[in-house]
């Protein structure tokens, strides 16, 4: 066996991901040493309660509640506690005591990323966070390194497994949201409090991280427009299917305009995706990130977006990278200068829309609706009209639009609702993918 | 504008990819400097004939036929000449004169990879080759870095755009191989001499590179089992469709057994892929690499496998990485120790098979066929029998097998052919994807 240099690894957190990381570090110790060029010695695991029951059997002598003491003796610190504090303080301590850090903490990076990256830059340390963006899917290195010589135009990501699981089952089984959610909770695909997933908060954090990398711009979480999937019902799913679409919760990161006016938009919402688009075939709790780049064209990265052992794979990849950097010497170096493009509010974004209305089935109604759309600078691509209701006095209009400005569209829908001929605005959905 | 350090970049070759790289290096000079932390100064382009006509307008004063002089003055050398010599000598000169090198040369790496990587290790240089494995699809960094802490079990790649284009059109249009090939040649998707593509040589080179990375093993090109697609005809396509499959040319890199007997298999052949598998949805000239890893689970990387500007994106990503390494200091470091697993011949591989036979439609024939299969240790999963021919004296048997050893299968098919009851072995196809 090769006589490798030893690197001291501290692990913070022993939850679903942390316990898998600890277990794989010990189980694959020899192979990891061959890959890293250094023996990765797990010197301790900081936990809240050393006596708490755990899925994976961890050596009692490695557990400690004193995270700070553990950190200052480490070459590499792996932060898998989640949440903002004390994770933020621990990462800063680690960086300032000369360690490289690996984290899967998307909430922390989406809110305090610049502070942590700046601290690392100051001392020449490196922050690795492959597991924070799309679980096990390698997307950070492709965006930061492989596409560093290209210009990303747009990212469309299915980055939340819970919501994709729910929407996929609604689509394939014709089930209602509440029923599938209850089932997902029973099966462990959704938390008891599903808010972070179904309201798009988790996806918004990942969108902020992906957009920051793709556009070399600090993207505060507050600048990410966010809508969840709780308004999606069976009838919307059925209508989408009928029109050749599937509804997916998408994280969209987009470069707008060019030249001096260049800006970006970052948004999370349920959108209609053409069934022929590669994202439409992402089933179950899987994730995928579709990237459109100026030179590379269309790329897609697909895999498990969550899960303890899957995420542990991404974490260990980062640990090996950090170890190789220690061996190689030199300072950590990411990109030198940020572009920091302006981030526009949702109102200035253009997409296509599908508007579904219930209207009085009387002569002239379509003309009135078309007039309101036209006045609002919303151009109609296609209309389907069907009679609904037993008395045949109500018609349903499904209107597909050309690309329109969100603000124009939104004001136009308000005017339609107040027009007197529209009984009900059934749904307004954005169409993404072209 | 930031005052960056300058790095001297030499480009060898100004073909489809090289001319795009030269053009993007100049067009995006400021952005590339921001990404790399250094100004990338193109100091010259080595070509065979400075007066040859080119698609992209290159500054006459940068062109030279003296590659060696150009190389010794460079910090980063980009080799896009293709072929073995003089590309190999130039890369070795570059490495030994202290440059980091970027190459898209799959033929060279598949045949002389170890020599080049060893030379780089000796002097602490780095070899970047993202564009050599799957064109614009970032797959090298995911395999080398992101999955460095995991164990790859299997890779199934659609890594040749020309053959995927041909097979996809045969599948969707019901066309014959020769007709689609002629069309592909007319449209520029296939070369005038299509051998490298349709006989699987190009895919075999990429398979050797991917397997070397995934299994930390030197994989000589000769150890890659290779079959092309020229034997695939319309009737096989139709039968595959009827059975719920599509035929794809796959590069399969597989870890066999475990523990002390651990070995790998690397092979390229047309295989039946279930239509529900993500690889089945890879259409046209696109490529995709499906990776099964122990912890990460299933991952897929999808995109354009070829094309001048697409491949240039991968090359420029490597150039930025090389520049960042120059800035950071330190020596190049990859994995420390190779696993160098034994590579087994195709006979020792197990897969499922679909065997199509024409037999005399007489009582007892199925029993005879089943007996021969059973004697040959090939277990039947399902059989479909249909009568063919106007005289109704010939039946067609489509036999799906459980997993069987290739050598057993191959000997069994020979015995079937010689059995007297089998009129013709119509096709034997492997089934991949489970």
mmCIF file of C-alpha atoms in Angstrom, chain A residues 2 4 24 28 31-37 130 136-138 141-142 144-151 216 278 281 290 294-304 309-310 313-314 316-317 320-321 324 327-331 333-339, chain B residues 2 4 24 28 31-37 130 136-138 141-142 144-151 216 278 281 290 294-304 309-310 313-314 316-317 320-321 324 327-331 333-339:
data_model
loop_
_atom_site.group_PDB
_atom_site.id
_atom_site.type_symbol
_atom_site.label_atom_id
_atom_site.label_comp_id
_atom_site.label_asym_id
_atom_site.label_seq_id
_atom_site.Cartn_x
_atom_site.Cartn_y
_atom_site.Cartn_z
ATOM 1 C CA UNK A 2 1.292 3.439 -0.897
ATOM 2 C CA UNK A 4 0.377 8.587 1.624
ATOM 3 C CA UNK A 24 -18.082 5.970 2.922
ATOM 4 C CA UNK A 28 -13.552 3.289 0.879
ATOM 5 C CA UNK A 31 -9.602 3.803 -2.774
ATOM 6 C CA UNK A 32 -10.098 7.412 -1.679
ATOM 7 C CA UNK A 33 -6.413 7.626 -0.811
ATOM 8 C CA UNK A 34 -5.515 6.401 -4.309
ATOM 9 C CA UNK A 35 -7.836 8.932 -5.868
ATOM 10 C CA UNK A 36 -6.799 11.864 -3.684
ATOM 11 C CA UNK A 37 -3.103 11.125 -3.294
ATOM 12 C CA UNK A 130 -21.185 20.462 -5.664
ATOM 13 C CA UNK A 136 -25.693 14.141 -6.847
ATOM 14 C CA UNK A 137 -25.761 15.736 -10.299
ATOM 15 C CA UNK A 138 -22.367 17.210 -11.199
ATOM 16 C CA UNK A 141 -17.758 21.929 -12.183
ATOM 17 C CA UNK A 142 -19.413 21.960 -15.615
ATOM 18 C CA UNK A 144 -17.545 26.860 -13.320
ATOM 19 C CA UNK A 145 -14.880 25.058 -15.342
ATOM 20 C CA UNK A 146 -16.127 23.287 -18.468
ATOM 21 C CA UNK A 147 -18.244 26.229 -19.635
ATOM 22 C CA UNK A 148 -15.818 28.900 -18.384
ATOM 23 C CA UNK A 149 -14.865 29.744 -21.972
ATOM 24 C CA UNK A 150 -18.467 29.872 -23.174
ATOM 25 C CA UNK A 151 -21.470 32.137 -22.478
ATOM 26 C CA UNK A 216 -20.660 35.431 -12.780
ATOM 27 C CA UNK A 278 -35.764 16.519 -22.760
ATOM 28 C CA UNK A 281 -38.958 13.007 -19.633
ATOM 29 C CA UNK A 290 -30.826 21.955 -19.012
ATOM 30 C CA UNK A 294 -23.680 30.171 -26.937
ATOM 31 C CA UNK A 295 -21.032 27.793 -28.328
ATOM 32 C CA UNK A 296 -21.773 24.447 -26.673
ATOM 33 C CA UNK A 297 -25.458 24.516 -27.614
ATOM 34 C CA UNK A 298 -27.916 22.517 -25.503
ATOM 35 C CA UNK A 299 -26.618 20.377 -22.644
ATOM 36 C CA UNK A 300 -28.544 18.434 -20.030
ATOM 37 C CA UNK A 301 -27.379 16.993 -16.708
ATOM 38 C CA UNK A 302 -29.674 14.407 -15.182
ATOM 39 C CA UNK A 303 -29.703 12.366 -11.972
ATOM 40 C CA UNK A 304 -30.893 12.025 -8.398
ATOM 41 C CA UNK A 309 -26.050 8.437 -0.182
ATOM 42 C CA UNK A 310 -26.447 10.155 -3.561
ATOM 43 C CA UNK A 313 -21.187 11.027 -3.547
ATOM 44 C CA UNK A 314 -21.045 14.708 -4.523
ATOM 45 C CA UNK A 316 -16.853 13.020 -1.373
ATOM 46 C CA UNK A 317 -15.981 14.196 -4.892
ATOM 47 C CA UNK A 320 -11.078 14.435 -3.059
ATOM 48 C CA UNK A 321 -10.734 17.686 -5.031
ATOM 49 C CA UNK A 324 -5.685 17.059 -4.420
ATOM 50 C CA UNK A 327 -1.157 18.038 -2.366
ATOM 51 C CA UNK A 328 -0.613 20.222 -5.424
ATOM 52 C CA UNK A 329 0.038 23.369 -3.417
ATOM 53 C CA UNK A 330 -0.822 26.792 -4.764
ATOM 54 C CA UNK A 331 -3.656 29.052 -3.744
ATOM 55 C CA UNK A 333 -8.444 30.365 -7.547
ATOM 56 C CA UNK A 334 -11.855 30.748 -9.008
ATOM 57 C CA UNK A 335 -12.829 33.375 -11.474
ATOM 58 C CA UNK A 336 -11.006 36.593 -11.130
ATOM 59 C CA UNK A 337 -13.624 39.224 -11.804
ATOM 60 C CA UNK A 338 -17.392 39.030 -11.535
ATOM 61 C CA UNK A 339 -19.544 40.387 -14.329
ATOM 62 C CA UNK B 2 -8.315 44.870 -14.814
ATOM 63 C CA UNK B 4 -4.151 40.947 -15.869
ATOM 64 C CA UNK B 24 -13.597 32.848 -29.811
ATOM 65 C CA UNK B 28 -14.322 37.014 -26.038
ATOM 66 C CA UNK B 31 -14.589 37.901 -20.714
ATOM 67 C CA UNK B 32 -12.058 35.082 -20.878
ATOM 68 C CA UNK B 33 -9.572 37.233 -18.958
ATOM 69 C CA UNK B 34 -12.185 37.818 -16.236
ATOM 70 C CA UNK B 35 -12.896 34.095 -16.028
ATOM 71 C CA UNK B 36 -9.274 32.965 -16.118
ATOM 72 C CA UNK B 37 -7.662 35.733 -14.113
ATOM 73 C CA UNK B 130 -12.594 17.564 -22.151
ATOM 74 C CA UNK B 136 -19.145 19.622 -25.960
ATOM 75 C CA UNK B 137 -20.593 17.454 -23.177
ATOM 76 C CA UNK B 138 -18.721 18.006 -19.920
ATOM 77 C CA UNK B 141 -14.503 16.696 -14.930
ATOM 78 C CA UNK B 142 -17.566 14.842 -13.632
ATOM 79 C CA UNK B 144 -12.354 12.682 -12.734
ATOM 80 C CA UNK B 145 -13.466 15.070 -9.995
ATOM 81 C CA UNK B 146 -17.161 14.929 -9.101
ATOM 82 C CA UNK B 147 -17.274 11.127 -8.946
ATOM 83 C CA UNK B 148 -13.747 10.737 -7.513
ATOM 84 C CA UNK B 149 -15.212 9.696 -4.155
ATOM 85 C CA UNK B 150 -17.663 7.234 -5.692
ATOM 86 C CA UNK B 151 -17.357 3.944 -7.609
ATOM 87 C CA UNK B 216 -8.586 4.345 -12.968
ATOM 88 C CA UNK B 278 -33.247 7.885 -20.981
ATOM 89 C CA UNK B 281 -34.682 9.611 -26.202
ATOM 90 C CA UNK B 290 -25.300 7.450 -18.895
ATOM 91 C CA UNK B 294 -22.500 3.066 -6.474
ATOM 92 C CA UNK B 295 -23.526 6.061 -4.362
ATOM 93 C CA UNK B 296 -24.666 8.688 -6.872
ATOM 94 C CA UNK B 297 -27.024 6.306 -8.653
ATOM 95 C CA UNK B 298 -27.924 7.013 -12.279
ATOM 96 C CA UNK B 299 -26.612 10.144 -13.950
ATOM 97 C CA UNK B 300 -26.885 11.245 -17.560
ATOM 98 C CA UNK B 301 -24.933 13.889 -19.465
ATOM 99 C CA UNK B 302 -26.472 15.007 -22.740
ATOM 100 C CA UNK B 303 -25.519 17.387 -25.525
ATOM 101 C CA UNK B 304 -23.884 17.911 -28.886
ATOM 102 C CA UNK B 309 -18.099 25.605 -32.322
ATOM 103 C CA UNK B 310 -19.566 23.160 -29.770
ATOM 104 C CA UNK B 313 -16.552 25.463 -26.041
ATOM 105 C CA UNK B 314 -15.038 22.424 -24.318
ATOM 106 C CA UNK B 316 -11.887 26.937 -24.153
ATOM 107 C CA UNK B 317 -13.148 25.621 -20.809
ATOM 108 C CA UNK B 320 -9.444 28.693 -18.760
ATOM 109 C CA UNK B 321 -8.753 25.837 -16.310
ATOM 110 C CA UNK B 324 -6.278 29.344 -13.526
ATOM 111 C CA UNK B 327 -2.170 31.684 -11.661
ATOM 112 C CA UNK B 328 -2.711 29.503 -8.605
ATOM 113 C CA UNK B 329 0.729 27.941 -8.766
ATOM 114 C CA UNK B 330 1.356 24.428 -7.532
ATOM 115 C CA UNK B 331 1.957 21.312 -9.557
ATOM 116 C CA UNK B 333 -2.131 16.598 -9.777
ATOM 117 C CA UNK B 334 -4.545 13.986 -10.932
ATOM 118 C CA UNK B 335 -5.179 10.753 -9.201
ATOM 119 C CA UNK B 336 -2.213 9.379 -7.386
ATOM 120 C CA UNK B 337 -2.423 5.648 -7.973
ATOM 121 C CA UNK B 338 -4.144 3.726 -10.746
ATOM 122 C CA UNK B 339 -6.289 0.741 -9.877
#
